[in-house]
PDB file of C-alpha atoms in Angstrom:
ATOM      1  CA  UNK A 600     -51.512  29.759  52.080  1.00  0.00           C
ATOM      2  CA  UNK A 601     -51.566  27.799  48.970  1.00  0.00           C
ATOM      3  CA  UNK A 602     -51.635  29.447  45.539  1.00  0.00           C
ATOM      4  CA  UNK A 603     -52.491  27.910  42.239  1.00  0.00           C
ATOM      5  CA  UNK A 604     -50.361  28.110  39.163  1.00  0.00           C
ATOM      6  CA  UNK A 605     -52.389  28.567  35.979  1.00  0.00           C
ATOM      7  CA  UNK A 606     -50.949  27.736  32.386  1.00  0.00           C
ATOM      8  CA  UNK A 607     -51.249  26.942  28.876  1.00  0.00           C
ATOM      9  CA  UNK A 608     -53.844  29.216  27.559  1.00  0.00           C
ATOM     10  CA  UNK A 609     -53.878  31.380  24.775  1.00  0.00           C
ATOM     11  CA  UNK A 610     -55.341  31.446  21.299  1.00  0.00           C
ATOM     12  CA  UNK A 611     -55.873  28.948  19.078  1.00  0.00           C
ATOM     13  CA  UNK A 612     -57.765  28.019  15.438  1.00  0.00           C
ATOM     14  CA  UNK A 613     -60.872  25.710  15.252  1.00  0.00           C
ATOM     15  CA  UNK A 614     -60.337  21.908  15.330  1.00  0.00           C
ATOM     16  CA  UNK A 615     -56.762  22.423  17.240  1.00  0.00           C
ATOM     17  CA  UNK A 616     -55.983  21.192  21.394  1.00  0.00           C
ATOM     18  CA  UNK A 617     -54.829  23.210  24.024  1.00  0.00           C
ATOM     19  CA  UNK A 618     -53.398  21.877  27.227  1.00  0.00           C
ATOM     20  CA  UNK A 619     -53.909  24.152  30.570  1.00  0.00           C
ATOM     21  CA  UNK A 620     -52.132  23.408  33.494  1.00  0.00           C
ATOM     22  CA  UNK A 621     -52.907  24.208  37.181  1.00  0.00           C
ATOM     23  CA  UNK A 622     -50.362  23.862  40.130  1.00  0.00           C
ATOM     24  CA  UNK A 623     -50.311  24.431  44.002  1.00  0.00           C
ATOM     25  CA  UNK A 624     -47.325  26.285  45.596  1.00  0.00           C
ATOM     26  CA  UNK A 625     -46.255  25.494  48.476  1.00  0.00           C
ATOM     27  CA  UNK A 626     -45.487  22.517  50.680  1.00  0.00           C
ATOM     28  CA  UNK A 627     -48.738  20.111  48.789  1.00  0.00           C
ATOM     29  CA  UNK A 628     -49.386  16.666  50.519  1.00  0.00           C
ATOM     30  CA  UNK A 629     -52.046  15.716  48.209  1.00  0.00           C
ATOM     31  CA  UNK A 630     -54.725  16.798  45.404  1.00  0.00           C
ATOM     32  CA  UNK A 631     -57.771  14.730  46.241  1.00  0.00           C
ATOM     33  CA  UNK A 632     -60.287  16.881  44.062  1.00  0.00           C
ATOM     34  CA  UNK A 633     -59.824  19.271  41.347  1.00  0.00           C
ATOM     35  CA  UNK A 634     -62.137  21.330  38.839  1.00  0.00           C
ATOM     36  CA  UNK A 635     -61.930  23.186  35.925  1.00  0.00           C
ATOM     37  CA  UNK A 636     -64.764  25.844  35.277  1.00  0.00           C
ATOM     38  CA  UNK A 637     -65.325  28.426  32.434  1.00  0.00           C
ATOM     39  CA  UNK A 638     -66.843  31.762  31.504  1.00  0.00           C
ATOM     40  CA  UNK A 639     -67.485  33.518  28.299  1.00  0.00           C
ATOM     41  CA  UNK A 640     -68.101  37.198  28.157  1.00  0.00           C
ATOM     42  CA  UNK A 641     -71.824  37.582  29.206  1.00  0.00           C
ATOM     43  CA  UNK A 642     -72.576  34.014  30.639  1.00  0.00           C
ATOM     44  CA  UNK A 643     -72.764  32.518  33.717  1.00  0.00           C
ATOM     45  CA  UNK A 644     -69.830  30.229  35.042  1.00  0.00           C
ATOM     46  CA  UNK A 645     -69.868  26.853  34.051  1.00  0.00           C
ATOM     47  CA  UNK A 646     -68.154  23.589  35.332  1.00  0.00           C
ATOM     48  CA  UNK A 647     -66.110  21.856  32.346  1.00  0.00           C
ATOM     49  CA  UNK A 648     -64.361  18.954  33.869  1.00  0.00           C
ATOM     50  CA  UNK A 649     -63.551  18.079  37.507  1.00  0.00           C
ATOM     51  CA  UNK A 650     -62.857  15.087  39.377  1.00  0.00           C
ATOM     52  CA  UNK A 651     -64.189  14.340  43.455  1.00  0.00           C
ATOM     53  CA  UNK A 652     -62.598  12.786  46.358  1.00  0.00           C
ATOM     54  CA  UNK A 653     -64.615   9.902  45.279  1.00  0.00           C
ATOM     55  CA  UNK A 654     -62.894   9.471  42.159  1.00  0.00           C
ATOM     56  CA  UNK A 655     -65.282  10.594  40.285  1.00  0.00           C
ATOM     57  CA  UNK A 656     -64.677  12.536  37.049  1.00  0.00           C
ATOM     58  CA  UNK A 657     -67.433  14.670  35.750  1.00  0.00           C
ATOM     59  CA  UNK A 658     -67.861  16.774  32.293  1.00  0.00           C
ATOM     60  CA  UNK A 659     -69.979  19.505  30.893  1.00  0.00           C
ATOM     61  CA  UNK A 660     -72.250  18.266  28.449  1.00  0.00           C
ATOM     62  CA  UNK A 661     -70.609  20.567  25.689  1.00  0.00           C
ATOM     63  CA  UNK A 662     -66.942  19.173  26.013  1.00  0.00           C
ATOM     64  CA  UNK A 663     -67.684  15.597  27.008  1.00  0.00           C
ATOM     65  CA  UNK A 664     -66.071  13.244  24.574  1.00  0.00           C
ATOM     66  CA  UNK A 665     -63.406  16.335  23.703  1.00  0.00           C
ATOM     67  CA  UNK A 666     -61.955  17.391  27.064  1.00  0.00           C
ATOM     68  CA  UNK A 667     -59.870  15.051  29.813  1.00  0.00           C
ATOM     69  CA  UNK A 668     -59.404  16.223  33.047  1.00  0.00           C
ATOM     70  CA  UNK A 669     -56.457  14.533  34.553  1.00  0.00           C
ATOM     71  CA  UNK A 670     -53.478  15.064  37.209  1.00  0.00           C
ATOM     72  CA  UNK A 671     -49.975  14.065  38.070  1.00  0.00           C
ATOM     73  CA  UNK A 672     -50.452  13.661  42.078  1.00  0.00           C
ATOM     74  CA  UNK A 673     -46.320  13.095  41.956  1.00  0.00           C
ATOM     75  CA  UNK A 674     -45.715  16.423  41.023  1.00  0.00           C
ATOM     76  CA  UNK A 675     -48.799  18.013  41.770  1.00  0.00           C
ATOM     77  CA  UNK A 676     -49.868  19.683  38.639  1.00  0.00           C
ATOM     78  CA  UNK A 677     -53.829  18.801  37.347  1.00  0.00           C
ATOM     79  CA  UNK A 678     -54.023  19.184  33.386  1.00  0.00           C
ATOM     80  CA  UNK A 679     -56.969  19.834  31.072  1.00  0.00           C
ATOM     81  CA  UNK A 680     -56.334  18.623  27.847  1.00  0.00           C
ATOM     82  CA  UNK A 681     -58.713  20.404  25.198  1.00  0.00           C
ATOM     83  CA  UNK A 682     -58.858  18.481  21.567  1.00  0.00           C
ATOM     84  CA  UNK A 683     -61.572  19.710  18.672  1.00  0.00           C
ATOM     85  CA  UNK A 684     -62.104  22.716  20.454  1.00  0.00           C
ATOM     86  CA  UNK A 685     -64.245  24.866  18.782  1.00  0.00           C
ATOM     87  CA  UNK A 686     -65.087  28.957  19.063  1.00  0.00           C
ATOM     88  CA  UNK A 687     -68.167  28.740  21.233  1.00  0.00           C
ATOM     89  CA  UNK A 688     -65.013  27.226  23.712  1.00  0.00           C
ATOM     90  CA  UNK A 689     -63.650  30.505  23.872  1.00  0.00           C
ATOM     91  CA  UNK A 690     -63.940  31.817  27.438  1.00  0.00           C
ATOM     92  CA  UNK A 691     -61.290  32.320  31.012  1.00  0.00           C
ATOM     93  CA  UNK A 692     -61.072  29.237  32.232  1.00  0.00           C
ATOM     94  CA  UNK A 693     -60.007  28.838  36.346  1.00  0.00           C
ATOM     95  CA  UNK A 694     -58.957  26.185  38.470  1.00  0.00           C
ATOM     96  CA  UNK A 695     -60.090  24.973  41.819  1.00  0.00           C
ATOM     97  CA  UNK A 696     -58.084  22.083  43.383  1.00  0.00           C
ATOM     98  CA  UNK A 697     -58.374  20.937  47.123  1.00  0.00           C
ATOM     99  CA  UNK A 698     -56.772  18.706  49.212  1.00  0.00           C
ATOM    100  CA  UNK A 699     -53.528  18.690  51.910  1.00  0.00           C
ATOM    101  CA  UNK A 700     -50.972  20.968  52.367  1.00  0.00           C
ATOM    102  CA  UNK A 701     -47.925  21.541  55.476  1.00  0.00           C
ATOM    103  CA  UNK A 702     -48.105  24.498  57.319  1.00  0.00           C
ATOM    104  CA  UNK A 703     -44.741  24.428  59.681  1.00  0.00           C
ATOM    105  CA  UNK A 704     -45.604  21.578  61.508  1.00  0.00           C
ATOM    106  CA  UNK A 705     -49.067  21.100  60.609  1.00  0.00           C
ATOM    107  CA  UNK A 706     -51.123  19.047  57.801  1.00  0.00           C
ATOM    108  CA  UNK A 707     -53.914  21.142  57.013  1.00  0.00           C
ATOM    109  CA  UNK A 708     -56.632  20.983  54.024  1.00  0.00           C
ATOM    110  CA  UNK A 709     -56.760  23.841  51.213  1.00  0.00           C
ATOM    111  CA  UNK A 710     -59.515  24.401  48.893  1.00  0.00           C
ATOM    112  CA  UNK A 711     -57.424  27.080  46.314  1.00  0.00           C
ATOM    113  CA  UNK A 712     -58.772  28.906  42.855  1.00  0.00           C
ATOM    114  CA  UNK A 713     -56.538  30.079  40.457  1.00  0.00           C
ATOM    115  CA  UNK A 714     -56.252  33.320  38.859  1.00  0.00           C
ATOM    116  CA  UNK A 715     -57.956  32.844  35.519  1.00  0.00           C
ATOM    117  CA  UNK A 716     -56.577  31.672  31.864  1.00  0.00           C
ATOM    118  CA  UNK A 717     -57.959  32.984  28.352  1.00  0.00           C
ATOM    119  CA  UNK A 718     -58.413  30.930  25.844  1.00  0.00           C
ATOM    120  CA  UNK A 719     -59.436  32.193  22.493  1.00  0.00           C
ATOM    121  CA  UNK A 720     -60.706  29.822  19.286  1.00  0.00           C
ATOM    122  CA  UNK A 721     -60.770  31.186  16.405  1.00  0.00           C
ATOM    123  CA  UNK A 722     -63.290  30.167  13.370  1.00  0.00           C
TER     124      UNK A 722
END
């Protein structure tokens, strides 16, 4: 059973970055798709960044231009780097990432969400 590894949250002023950081445990083959989503307290979950199988990267319209989804597929780790965020940003933000993993002798696929991560703005 693969497990994601959320970090790199916390709180942070107006106009400053954040990086979070997402990682499958276990024995990972690959990461062919991976998405960060959001919620604030009273709204409805929201994609921010993610990128397909495809290759295709996709953004919210309210962080385009300010977020980067991105991953290291050596290590295994997918990143969201947060610049100019701003308090309306504020929200947990989770992980879903998908692709490969060994069980014993096995390669089977995963599709794994992470735990949740705050991150607060402040004006």
């Amino acid at each position: 059973q693969v497990q994601l590894v959320e970090s790199g949250g916390g709180e942070v002023q107006a106009g400053g970055s954040l990086r979070l950081s997402c990682a499958p445990s276990g024995y990972i083959f690959t990461i062919d798709a991976a998405f960060w989503y959001r919620q604030a307290p009273g709204k409805q979950r929201e994609l921010v960044a993610g990128f397909s199988r495809s290759g295709r990267t996709n953004y919210g319209d309210s962080v385009k231009g300010r977020f980067t989804i991105s991953a290291d597929h050596a290590n295994f780790i997918v990143y969201l780097q947060m610049d100019k965020l701003m308090p309306e940003d504020t929200a947990d933000y989770v992980c879903n990432v998908q692709g490969d993993y060994s069980d014993y002798a096995r390669r089977l696929p995963y599709d794994a969400w992470g735990q949740g991560i705050l991150v607060t703005v402040s004006p």
